[in-house]
CSV table of C-alpha atoms in Angstrom, one decimal:
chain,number,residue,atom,x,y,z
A,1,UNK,CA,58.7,99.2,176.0
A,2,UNK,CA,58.4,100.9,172.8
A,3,UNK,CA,61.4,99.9,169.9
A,4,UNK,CA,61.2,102.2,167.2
A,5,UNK,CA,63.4,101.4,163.8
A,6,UNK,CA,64.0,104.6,161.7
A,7,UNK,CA,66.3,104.2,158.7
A,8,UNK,CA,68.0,107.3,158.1
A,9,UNK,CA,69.7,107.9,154.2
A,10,UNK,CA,73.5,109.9,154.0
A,11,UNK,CA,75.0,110.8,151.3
A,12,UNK,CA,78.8,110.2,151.0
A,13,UNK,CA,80.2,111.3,148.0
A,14,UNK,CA,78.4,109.5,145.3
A,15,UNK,CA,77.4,106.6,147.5
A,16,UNK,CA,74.3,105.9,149.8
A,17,UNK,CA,74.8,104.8,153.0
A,18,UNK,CA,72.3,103.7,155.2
A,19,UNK,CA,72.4,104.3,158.9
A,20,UNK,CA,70.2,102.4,161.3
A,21,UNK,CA,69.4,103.7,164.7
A,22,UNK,CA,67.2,102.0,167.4
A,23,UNK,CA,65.1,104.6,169.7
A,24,UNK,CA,64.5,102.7,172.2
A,25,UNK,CA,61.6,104.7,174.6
A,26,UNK,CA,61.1,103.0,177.7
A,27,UNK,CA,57.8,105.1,178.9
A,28,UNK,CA,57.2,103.8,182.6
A,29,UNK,CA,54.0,105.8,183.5
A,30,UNK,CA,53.9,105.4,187.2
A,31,UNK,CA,49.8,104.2,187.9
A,32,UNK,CA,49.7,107.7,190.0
A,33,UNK,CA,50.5,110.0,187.4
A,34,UNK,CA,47.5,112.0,186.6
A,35,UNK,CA,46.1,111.2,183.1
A,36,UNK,CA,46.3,114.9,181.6
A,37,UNK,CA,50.3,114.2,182.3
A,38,UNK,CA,50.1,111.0,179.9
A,39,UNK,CA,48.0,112.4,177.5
A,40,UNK,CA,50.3,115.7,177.1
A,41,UNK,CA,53.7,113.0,177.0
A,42,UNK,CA,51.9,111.3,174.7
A,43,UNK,CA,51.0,114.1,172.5
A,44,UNK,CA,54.6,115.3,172.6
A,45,UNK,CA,56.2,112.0,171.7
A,46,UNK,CA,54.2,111.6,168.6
A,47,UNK,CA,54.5,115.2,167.1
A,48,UNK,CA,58.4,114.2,167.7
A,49,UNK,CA,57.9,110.9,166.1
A,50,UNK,CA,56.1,112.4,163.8
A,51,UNK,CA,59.0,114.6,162.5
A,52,UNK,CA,61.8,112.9,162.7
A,53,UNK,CA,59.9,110.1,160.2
A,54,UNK,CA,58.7,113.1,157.9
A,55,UNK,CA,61.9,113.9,158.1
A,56,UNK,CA,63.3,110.6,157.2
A,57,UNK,CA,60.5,110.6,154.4
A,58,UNK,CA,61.7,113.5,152.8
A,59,UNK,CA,65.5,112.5,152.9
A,60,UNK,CA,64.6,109.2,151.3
A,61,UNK,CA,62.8,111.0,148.0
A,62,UNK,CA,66.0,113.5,147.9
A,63,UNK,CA,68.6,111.0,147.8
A,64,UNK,CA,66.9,107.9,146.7
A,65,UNK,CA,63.7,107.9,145.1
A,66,UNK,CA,62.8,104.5,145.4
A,67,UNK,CA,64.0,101.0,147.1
A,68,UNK,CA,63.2,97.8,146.1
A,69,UNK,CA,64.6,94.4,147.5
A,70,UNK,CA,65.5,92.4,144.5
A,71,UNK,CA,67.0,88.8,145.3
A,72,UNK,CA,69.5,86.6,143.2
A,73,UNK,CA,71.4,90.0,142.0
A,74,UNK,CA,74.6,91.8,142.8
A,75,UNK,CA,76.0,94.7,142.0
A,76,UNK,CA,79.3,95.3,141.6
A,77,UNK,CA,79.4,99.1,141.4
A,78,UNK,CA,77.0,101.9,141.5
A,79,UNK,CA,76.6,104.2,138.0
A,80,UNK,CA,73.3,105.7,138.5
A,81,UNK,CA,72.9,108.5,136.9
A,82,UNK,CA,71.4,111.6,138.6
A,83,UNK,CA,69.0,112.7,136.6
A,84,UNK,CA,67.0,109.4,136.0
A,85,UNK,CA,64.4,107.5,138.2
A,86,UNK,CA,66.0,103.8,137.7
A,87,UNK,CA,63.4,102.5,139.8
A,88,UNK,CA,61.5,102.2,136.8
A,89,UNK,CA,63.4,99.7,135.9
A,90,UNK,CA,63.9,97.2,139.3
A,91,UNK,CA,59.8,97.9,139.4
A,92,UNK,CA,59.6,96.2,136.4
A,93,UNK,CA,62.0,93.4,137.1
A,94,UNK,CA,60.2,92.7,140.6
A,95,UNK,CA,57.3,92.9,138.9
A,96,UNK,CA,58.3,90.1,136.2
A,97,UNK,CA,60.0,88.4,139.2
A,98,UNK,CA,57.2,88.0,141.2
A,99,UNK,CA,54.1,87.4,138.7
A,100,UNK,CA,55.6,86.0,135.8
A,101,UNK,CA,54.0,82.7,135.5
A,102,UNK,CA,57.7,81.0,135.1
A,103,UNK,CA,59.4,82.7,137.2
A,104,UNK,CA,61.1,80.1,138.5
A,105,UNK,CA,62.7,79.3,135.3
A,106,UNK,CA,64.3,83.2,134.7
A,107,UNK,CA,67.2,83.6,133.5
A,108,UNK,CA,68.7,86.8,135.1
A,109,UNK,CA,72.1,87.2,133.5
A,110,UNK,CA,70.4,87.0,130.4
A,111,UNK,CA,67.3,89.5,131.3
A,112,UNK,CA,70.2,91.8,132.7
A,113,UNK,CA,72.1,91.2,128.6
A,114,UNK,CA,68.8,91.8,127.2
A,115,UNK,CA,68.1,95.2,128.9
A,116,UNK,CA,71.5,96.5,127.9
A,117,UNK,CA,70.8,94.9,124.5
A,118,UNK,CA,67.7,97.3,124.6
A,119,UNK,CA,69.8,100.2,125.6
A,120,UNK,CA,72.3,99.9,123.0
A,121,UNK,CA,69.4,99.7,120.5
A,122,UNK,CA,67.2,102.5,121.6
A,123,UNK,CA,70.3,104.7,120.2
A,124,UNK,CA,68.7,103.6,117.0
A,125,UNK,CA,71.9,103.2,115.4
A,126,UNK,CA,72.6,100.4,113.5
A,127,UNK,CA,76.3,99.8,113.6
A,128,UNK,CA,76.2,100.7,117.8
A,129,UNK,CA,75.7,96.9,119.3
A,130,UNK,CA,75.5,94.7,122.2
A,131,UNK,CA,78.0,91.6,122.5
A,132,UNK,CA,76.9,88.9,124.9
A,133,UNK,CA,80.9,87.0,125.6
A,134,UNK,CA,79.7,84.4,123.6
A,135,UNK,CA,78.5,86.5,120.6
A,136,UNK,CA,81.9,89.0,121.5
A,137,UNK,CA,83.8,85.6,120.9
A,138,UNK,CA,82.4,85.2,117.3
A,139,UNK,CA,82.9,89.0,116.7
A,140,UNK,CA,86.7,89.0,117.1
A,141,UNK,CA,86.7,85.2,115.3
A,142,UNK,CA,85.2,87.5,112.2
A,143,UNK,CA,88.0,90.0,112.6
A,144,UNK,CA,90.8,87.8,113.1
A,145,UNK,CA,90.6,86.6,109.8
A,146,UNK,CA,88.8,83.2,109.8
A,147,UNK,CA,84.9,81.6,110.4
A,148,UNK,CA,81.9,79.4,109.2
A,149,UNK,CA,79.8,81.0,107.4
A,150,UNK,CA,78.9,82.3,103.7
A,151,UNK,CA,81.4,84.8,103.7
A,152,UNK,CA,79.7,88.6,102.7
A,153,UNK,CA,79.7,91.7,104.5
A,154,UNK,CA,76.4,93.0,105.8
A,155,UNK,CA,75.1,96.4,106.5
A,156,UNK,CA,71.7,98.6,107.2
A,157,UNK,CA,70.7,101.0,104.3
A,158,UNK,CA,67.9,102.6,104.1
A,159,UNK,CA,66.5,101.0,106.9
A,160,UNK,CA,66.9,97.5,104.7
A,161,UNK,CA,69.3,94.7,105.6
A,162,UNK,CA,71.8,95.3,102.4
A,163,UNK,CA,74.7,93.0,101.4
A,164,UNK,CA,78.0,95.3,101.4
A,165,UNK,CA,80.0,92.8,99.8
A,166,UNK,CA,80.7,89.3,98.7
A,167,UNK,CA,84.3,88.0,99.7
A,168,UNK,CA,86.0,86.7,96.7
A,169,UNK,CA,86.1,82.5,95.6
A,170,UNK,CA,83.1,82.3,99.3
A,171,UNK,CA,79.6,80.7,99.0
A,172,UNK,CA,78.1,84.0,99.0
A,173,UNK,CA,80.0,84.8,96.0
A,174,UNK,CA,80.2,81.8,94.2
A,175,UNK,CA,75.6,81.4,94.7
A,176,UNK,CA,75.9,85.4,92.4
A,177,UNK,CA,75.1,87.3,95.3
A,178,UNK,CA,76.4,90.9,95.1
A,179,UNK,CA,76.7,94.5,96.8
A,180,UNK,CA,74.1,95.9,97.1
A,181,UNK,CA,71.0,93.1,97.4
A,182,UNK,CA,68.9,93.7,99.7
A,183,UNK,CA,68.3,90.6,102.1
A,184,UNK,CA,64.6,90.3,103.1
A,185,UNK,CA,64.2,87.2,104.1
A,186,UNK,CA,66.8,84.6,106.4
A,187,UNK,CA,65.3,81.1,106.2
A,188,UNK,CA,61.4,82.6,105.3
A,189,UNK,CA,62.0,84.8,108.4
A,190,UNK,CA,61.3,88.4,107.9
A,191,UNK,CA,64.7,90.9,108.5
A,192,UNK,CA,62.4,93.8,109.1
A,193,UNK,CA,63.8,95.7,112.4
A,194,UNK,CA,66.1,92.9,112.3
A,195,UNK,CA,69.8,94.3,113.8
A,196,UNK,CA,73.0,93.6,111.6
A,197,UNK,CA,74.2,91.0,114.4
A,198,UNK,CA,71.0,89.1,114.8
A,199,UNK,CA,71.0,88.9,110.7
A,200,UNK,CA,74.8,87.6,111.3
A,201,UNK,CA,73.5,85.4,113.9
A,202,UNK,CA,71.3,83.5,111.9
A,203,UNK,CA,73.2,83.7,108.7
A,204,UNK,CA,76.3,82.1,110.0
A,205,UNK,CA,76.7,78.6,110.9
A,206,UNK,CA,77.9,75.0,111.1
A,207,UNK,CA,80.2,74.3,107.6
A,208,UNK,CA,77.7,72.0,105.1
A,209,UNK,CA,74.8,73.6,106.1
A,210,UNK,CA,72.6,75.6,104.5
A,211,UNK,CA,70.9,79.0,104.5
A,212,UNK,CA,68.0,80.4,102.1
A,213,UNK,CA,68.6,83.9,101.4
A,214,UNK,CA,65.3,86.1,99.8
A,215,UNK,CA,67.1,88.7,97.9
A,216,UNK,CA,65.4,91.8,95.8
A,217,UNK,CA,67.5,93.4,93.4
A,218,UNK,CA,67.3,96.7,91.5
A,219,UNK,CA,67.2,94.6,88.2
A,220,UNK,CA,64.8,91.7,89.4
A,221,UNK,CA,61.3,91.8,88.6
A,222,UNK,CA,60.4,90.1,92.2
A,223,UNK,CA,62.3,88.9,95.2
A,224,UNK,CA,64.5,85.6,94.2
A,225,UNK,CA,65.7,82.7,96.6
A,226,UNK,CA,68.9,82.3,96.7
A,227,UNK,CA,70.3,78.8,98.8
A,228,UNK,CA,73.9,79.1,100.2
A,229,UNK,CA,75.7,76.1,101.6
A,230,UNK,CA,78.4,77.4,104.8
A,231,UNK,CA,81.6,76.8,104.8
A,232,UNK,CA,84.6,77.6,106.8
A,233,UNK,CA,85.6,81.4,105.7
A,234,UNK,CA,89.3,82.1,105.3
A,235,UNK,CA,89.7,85.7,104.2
A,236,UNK,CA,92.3,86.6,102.3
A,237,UNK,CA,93.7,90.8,102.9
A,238,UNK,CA,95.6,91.1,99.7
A,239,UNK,CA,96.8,89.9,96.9
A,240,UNK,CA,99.4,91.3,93.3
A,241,UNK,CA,99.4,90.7,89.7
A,242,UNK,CA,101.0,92.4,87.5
A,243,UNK,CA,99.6,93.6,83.9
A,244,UNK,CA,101.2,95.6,80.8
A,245,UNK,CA,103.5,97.9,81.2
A,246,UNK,CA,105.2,96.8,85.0
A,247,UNK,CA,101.8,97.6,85.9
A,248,UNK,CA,101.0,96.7,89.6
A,249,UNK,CA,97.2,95.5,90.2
A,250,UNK,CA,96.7,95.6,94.2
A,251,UNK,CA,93.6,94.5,95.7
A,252,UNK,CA,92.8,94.7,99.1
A,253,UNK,CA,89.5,92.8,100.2
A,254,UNK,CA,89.6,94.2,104.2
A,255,UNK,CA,91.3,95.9,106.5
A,256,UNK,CA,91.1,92.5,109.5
A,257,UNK,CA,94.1,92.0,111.8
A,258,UNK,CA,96.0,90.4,109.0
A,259,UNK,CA,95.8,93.0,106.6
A,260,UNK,CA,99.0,95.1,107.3
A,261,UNK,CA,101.3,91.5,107.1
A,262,UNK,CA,99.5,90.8,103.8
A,263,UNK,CA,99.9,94.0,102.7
A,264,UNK,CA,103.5,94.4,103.3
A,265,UNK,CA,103.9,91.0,101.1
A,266,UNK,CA,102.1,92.4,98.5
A,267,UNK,CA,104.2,96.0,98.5
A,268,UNK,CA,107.7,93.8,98.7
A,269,UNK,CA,106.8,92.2,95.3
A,270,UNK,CA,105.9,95.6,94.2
A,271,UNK,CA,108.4,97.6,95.3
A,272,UNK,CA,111.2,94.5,93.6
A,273,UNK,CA,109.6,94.7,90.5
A,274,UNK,CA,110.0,98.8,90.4
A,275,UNK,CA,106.5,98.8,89.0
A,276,UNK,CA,105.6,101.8,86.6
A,277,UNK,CA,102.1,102.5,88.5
A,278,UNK,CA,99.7,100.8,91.0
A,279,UNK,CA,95.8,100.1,90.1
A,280,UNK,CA,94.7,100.1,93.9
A,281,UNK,CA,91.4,98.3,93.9
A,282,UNK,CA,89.3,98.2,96.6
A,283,UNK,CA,86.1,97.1,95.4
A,284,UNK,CA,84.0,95.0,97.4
A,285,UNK,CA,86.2,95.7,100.1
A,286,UNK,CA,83.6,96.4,103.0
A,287,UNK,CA,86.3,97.7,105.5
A,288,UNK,CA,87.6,96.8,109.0
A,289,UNK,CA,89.9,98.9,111.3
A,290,UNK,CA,90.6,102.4,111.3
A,291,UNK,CA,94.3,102.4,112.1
A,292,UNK,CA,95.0,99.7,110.1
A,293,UNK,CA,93.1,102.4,106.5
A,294,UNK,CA,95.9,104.6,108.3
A,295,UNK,CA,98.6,102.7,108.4
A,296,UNK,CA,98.0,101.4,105.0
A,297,UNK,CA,97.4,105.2,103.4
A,298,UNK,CA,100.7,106.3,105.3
A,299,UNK,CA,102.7,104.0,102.3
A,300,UNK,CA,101.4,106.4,99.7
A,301,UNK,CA,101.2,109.4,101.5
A,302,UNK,CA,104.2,111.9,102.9
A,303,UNK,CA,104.3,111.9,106.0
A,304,UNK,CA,102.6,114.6,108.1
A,305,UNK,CA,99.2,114.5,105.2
A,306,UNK,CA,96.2,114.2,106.8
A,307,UNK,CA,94.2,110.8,106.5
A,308,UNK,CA,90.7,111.5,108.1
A,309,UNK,CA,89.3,113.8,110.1
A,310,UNK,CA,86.9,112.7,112.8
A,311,UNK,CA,84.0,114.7,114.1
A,312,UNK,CA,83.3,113.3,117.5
A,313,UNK,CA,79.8,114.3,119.0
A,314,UNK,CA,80.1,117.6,116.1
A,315,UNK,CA,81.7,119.5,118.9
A,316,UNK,CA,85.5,118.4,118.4
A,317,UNK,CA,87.6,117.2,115.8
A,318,UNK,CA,90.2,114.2,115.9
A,319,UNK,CA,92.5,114.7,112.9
A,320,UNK,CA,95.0,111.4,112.4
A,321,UNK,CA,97.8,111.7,110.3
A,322,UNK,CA,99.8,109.7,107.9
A,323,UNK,CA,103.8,108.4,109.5
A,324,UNK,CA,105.0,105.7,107.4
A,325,UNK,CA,107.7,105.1,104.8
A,326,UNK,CA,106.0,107.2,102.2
A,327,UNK,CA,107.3,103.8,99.8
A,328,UNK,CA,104.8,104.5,97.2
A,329,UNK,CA,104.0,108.3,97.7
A,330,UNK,CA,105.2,109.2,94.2
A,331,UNK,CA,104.0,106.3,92.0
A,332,UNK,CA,101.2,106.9,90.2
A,333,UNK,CA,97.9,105.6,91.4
A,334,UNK,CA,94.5,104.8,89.8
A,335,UNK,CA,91.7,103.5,92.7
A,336,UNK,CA,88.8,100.8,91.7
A,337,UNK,CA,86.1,101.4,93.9
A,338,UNK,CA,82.4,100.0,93.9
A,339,UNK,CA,79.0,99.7,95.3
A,340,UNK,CA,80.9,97.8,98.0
A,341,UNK,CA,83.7,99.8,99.1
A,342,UNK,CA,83.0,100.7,102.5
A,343,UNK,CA,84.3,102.4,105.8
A,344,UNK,CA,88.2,101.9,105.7
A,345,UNK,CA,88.3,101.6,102.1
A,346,UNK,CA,86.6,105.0,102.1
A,347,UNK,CA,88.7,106.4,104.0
A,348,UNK,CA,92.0,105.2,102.0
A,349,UNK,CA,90.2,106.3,98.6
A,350,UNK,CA,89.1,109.8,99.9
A,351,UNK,CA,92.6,110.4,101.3
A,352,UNK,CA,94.4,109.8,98.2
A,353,UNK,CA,91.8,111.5,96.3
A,354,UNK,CA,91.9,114.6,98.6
A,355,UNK,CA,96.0,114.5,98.8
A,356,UNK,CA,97.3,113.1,95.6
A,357,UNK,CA,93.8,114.0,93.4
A,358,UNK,CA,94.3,110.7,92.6
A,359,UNK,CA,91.4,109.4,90.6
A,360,UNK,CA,88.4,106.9,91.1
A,361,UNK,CA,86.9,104.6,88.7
A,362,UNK,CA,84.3,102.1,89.1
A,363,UNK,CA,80.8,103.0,90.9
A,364,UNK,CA,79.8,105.0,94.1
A,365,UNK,CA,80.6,104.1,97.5
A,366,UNK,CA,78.2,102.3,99.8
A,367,UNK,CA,78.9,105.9,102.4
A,368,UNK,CA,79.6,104.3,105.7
A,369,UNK,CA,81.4,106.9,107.3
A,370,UNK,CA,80.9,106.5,110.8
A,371,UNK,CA,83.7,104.9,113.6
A,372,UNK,CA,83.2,102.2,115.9
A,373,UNK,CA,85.1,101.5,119.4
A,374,UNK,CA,84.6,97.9,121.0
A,375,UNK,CA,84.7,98.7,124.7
A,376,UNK,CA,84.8,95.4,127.1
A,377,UNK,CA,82.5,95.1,130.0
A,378,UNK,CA,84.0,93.3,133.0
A,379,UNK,CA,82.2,89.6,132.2
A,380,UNK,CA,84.0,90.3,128.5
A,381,UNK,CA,80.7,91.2,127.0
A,382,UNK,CA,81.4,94.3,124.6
A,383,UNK,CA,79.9,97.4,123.2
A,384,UNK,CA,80.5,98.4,119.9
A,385,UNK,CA,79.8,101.8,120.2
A,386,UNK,CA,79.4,104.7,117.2
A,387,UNK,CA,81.7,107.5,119.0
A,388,UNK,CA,82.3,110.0,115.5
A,389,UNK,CA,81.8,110.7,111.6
A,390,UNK,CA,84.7,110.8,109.7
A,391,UNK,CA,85.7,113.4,107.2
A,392,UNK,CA,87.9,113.1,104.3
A,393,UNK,CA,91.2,115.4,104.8
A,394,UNK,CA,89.4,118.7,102.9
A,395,UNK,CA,86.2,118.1,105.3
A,396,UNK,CA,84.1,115.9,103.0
A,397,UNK,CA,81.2,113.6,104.7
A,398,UNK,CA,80.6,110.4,103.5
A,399,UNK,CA,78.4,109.1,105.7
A,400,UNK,CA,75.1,108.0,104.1
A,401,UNK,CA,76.6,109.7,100.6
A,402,UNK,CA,79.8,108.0,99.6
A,403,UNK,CA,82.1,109.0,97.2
A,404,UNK,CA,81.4,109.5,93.7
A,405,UNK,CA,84.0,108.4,91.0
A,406,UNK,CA,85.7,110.3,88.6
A,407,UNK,CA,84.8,107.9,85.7
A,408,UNK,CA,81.8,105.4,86.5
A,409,UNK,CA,81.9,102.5,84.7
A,410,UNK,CA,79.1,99.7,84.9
A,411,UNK,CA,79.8,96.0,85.0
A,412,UNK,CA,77.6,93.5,83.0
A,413,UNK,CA,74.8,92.2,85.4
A,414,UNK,CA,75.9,88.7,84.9
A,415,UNK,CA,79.8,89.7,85.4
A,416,UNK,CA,81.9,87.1,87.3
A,417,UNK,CA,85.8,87.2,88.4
A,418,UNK,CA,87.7,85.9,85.0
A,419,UNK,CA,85.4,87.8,82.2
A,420,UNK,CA,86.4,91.0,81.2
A,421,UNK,CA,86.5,93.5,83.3
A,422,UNK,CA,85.6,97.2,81.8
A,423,UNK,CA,86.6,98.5,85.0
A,424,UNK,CA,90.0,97.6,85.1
A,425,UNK,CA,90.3,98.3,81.3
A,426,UNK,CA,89.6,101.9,82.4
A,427,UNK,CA,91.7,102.3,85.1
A,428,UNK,CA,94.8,100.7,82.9
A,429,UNK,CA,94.0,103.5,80.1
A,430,UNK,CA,94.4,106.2,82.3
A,431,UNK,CA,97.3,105.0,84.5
A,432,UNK,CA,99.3,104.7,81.1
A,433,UNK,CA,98.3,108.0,79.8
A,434,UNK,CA,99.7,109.5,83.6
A,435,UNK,CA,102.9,107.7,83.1
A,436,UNK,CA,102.6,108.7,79.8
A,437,UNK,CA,102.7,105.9,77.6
């Protein structure tokens, strides 16, 4: 008895399915058969054999190039794309499965996060990452307003690790760090190739300890140490005083979850003191949501005025609008901006600017100008994914260029919060002469 086992491949839909069937060829050659009978059945049955495994062959390398057995995983849906051989890929896991010379100690779950990992970074795009849950975790802890760390917003320029921005009163502001250093070493470790969420990986940590940042600076003759003790991070979203003349000075330091609540504070004590004008100042404010730069703009804006355009994949456009109370649309406005106003506060700035013609003092933006969705994976690991460029409302990119000001005006190298602050002093001068006083 001869039991042959031929496994034939069906497409349905986008799904394989595999159909076993058993030929089962009882050949009972009686003894007085003659032999030219035998030879001419047995010729037969292997030309038929023969084709229906050819044919088998060739369905397999239609449908599904490859199979390989791979133990200890399970998947819980099928994406394959049709246009790529994955079994690159499950040759080089067996591969590692089989011959590593630990292979008994693999992690899988975590060889599965590091390929994605790898995806994710073979976009070559520094602000498009991969979130483990754990690491997700510590993302939205950063966002929701409070963390251990040094406190500083970090970013790639240039190809080079760059601080964005100190946070106001936090050890990376109180140790003189500022916008625009260039990190290049974390503890004597080299940050070349080094992704913005490794850097904040190894930056952060327990409160009391410390971290040894090498920094270069444009003025520095050579690369300086610079030794930062963490600390637990609250960040603050807003905060009023008022100068000469009723005149408001609003800063906004991020655009977090607890920005528009802090916000609306601040406008209440504006709005009750009937202020004259409003110094918005958002420098060092490195960014945060988009909706929440929207939201914010639509209190100074009329309603219907466009905030940002985005170009998603340069094929369509997204255009969001302002819808608010339009509280502050006719006060007059003055915007401090520096070398760390990023992202949301680059959005605000260029839609007042482009609306209102409202001007800019200070120095040029950092120019990060593209947008960010967080998209969660099933074990709550997360994506942040680049999906557009944004646009100022009359088209301008500010992506990699940032906006210029209208006056630039340089802060002393040594400057700290409390000295005089040229900056300001400019802004006030020309909000008077606009309310004209």
């Amino acid at each position: 008895m001869l039991n042959l086992f031929i496994i034939i491949l069906k497409k349905r839909g986008d799904k394989m399915i595999y159909i076993s069937s058993i030929i089962k060829n009882k050949m009972t050659i009686s003894k007085n058969k003659k032999i030219s009978i035998f030879i001419g059945g047995g010729i037969f049955a292997l030309i038929v054999l023969g084709l229906v495994f050819y044919g088998g062959v060739e369905i397999g390398k239609k449908y599904y190039p490859s199979i390989n057995l791979i133990e200890g995983l399970e998947n819980k849906e099928s994406g394959i794309p049709p246009d790529v051989d994955f079994s690159l890929f499950w040759d080089a896991w067996r591969i590692i499965q089989t011959d590593y010379l630990k292979n008994n100690d693999l992690d899988r779950q975590k060889m599965v996060y590091g390929a994605i990992e790898g995806l994710v970074d073979s976009l070559d795009d520094p602000h498009s990452v991969f979130f483990s849950p754990e690491r997700a975790d510590r993302f939205l802890d950063d966002t929701g307003g409070s963390f251990s760390g040094v406190g500083m917003e970090i970013g790639i320029r240039k190809k080079v690790l760059t601080i964005i921005a100190p946070l106001k009163g936090t050890p990376a502001y109180n140790a003189g760090l500022k916008a625009g250093d260039m990190i290049l070493e974390i503890d004597g470790e080299t940050t070349e190739d080094l992704a913005i969420e490794e850097a904040v990986g190894k930056i952060r940590g327990e409160k009391g300890t410390e971290v040894v940042l090498n920094i270069y600076r444009d003025s520095f003759e050579k690369p300086r140490d610079f030794s930062v003790i963490r600390d637990t991070i609250i960040i603050p979203s807003s905060e009023v005083n008022f100068l000469e003349n009723n005149i408001a000075h609003l800063k906004l330091m991020n655009f977090n979850e607890n920005a528009p609540n802090a916000f609306y504070n601040s406008a209440l004590e504006i709005a009750g003191r009937n202020s004259s004008g409003i110094i918005l100042d958002l420098r060092n404010n490195p960014g945060g949501y988009l909706e929440i730069s929207v939201h914010i703009a639509s209190w100074f804006l009329d309603s219907g005025k466009v905030v940002v355009r985005q170009n998603i994949k340069g094929i369509e456009e997204d255009v969001l609008r302002s819808s608010g109370n339009e509280a502050f649309s006719e006060v007059p406005i003055v915007i401090l901006v520096n070398e760390g106003s990023a992202s949301a506060s680059e959005i605000l700035a260029g839609a007042l600017r482009d609306n209102r013609g409202v001007k800019m003092v200070g120095k040029k933006t950092f120019g990060k100008g593209s947008v960010q969705v967080m998209e969660k994976l099933f074990d709550d690991s997360m994506i942040k994914l680049t999906i557009a460029e944004w646009l100022t409302p009359n088209g301008i990119s500010i992506n990699n260029n940032g906006l210029e000001p209208d006056y630039e005006v340089d802060l002393p190298e040594d400057w700290q919060e409390g000295d005089d602050d040229p900056q300001l002093d400019k802004a006030v001068e020309i909000l008077n002469e606009i309310i004209g006083r």
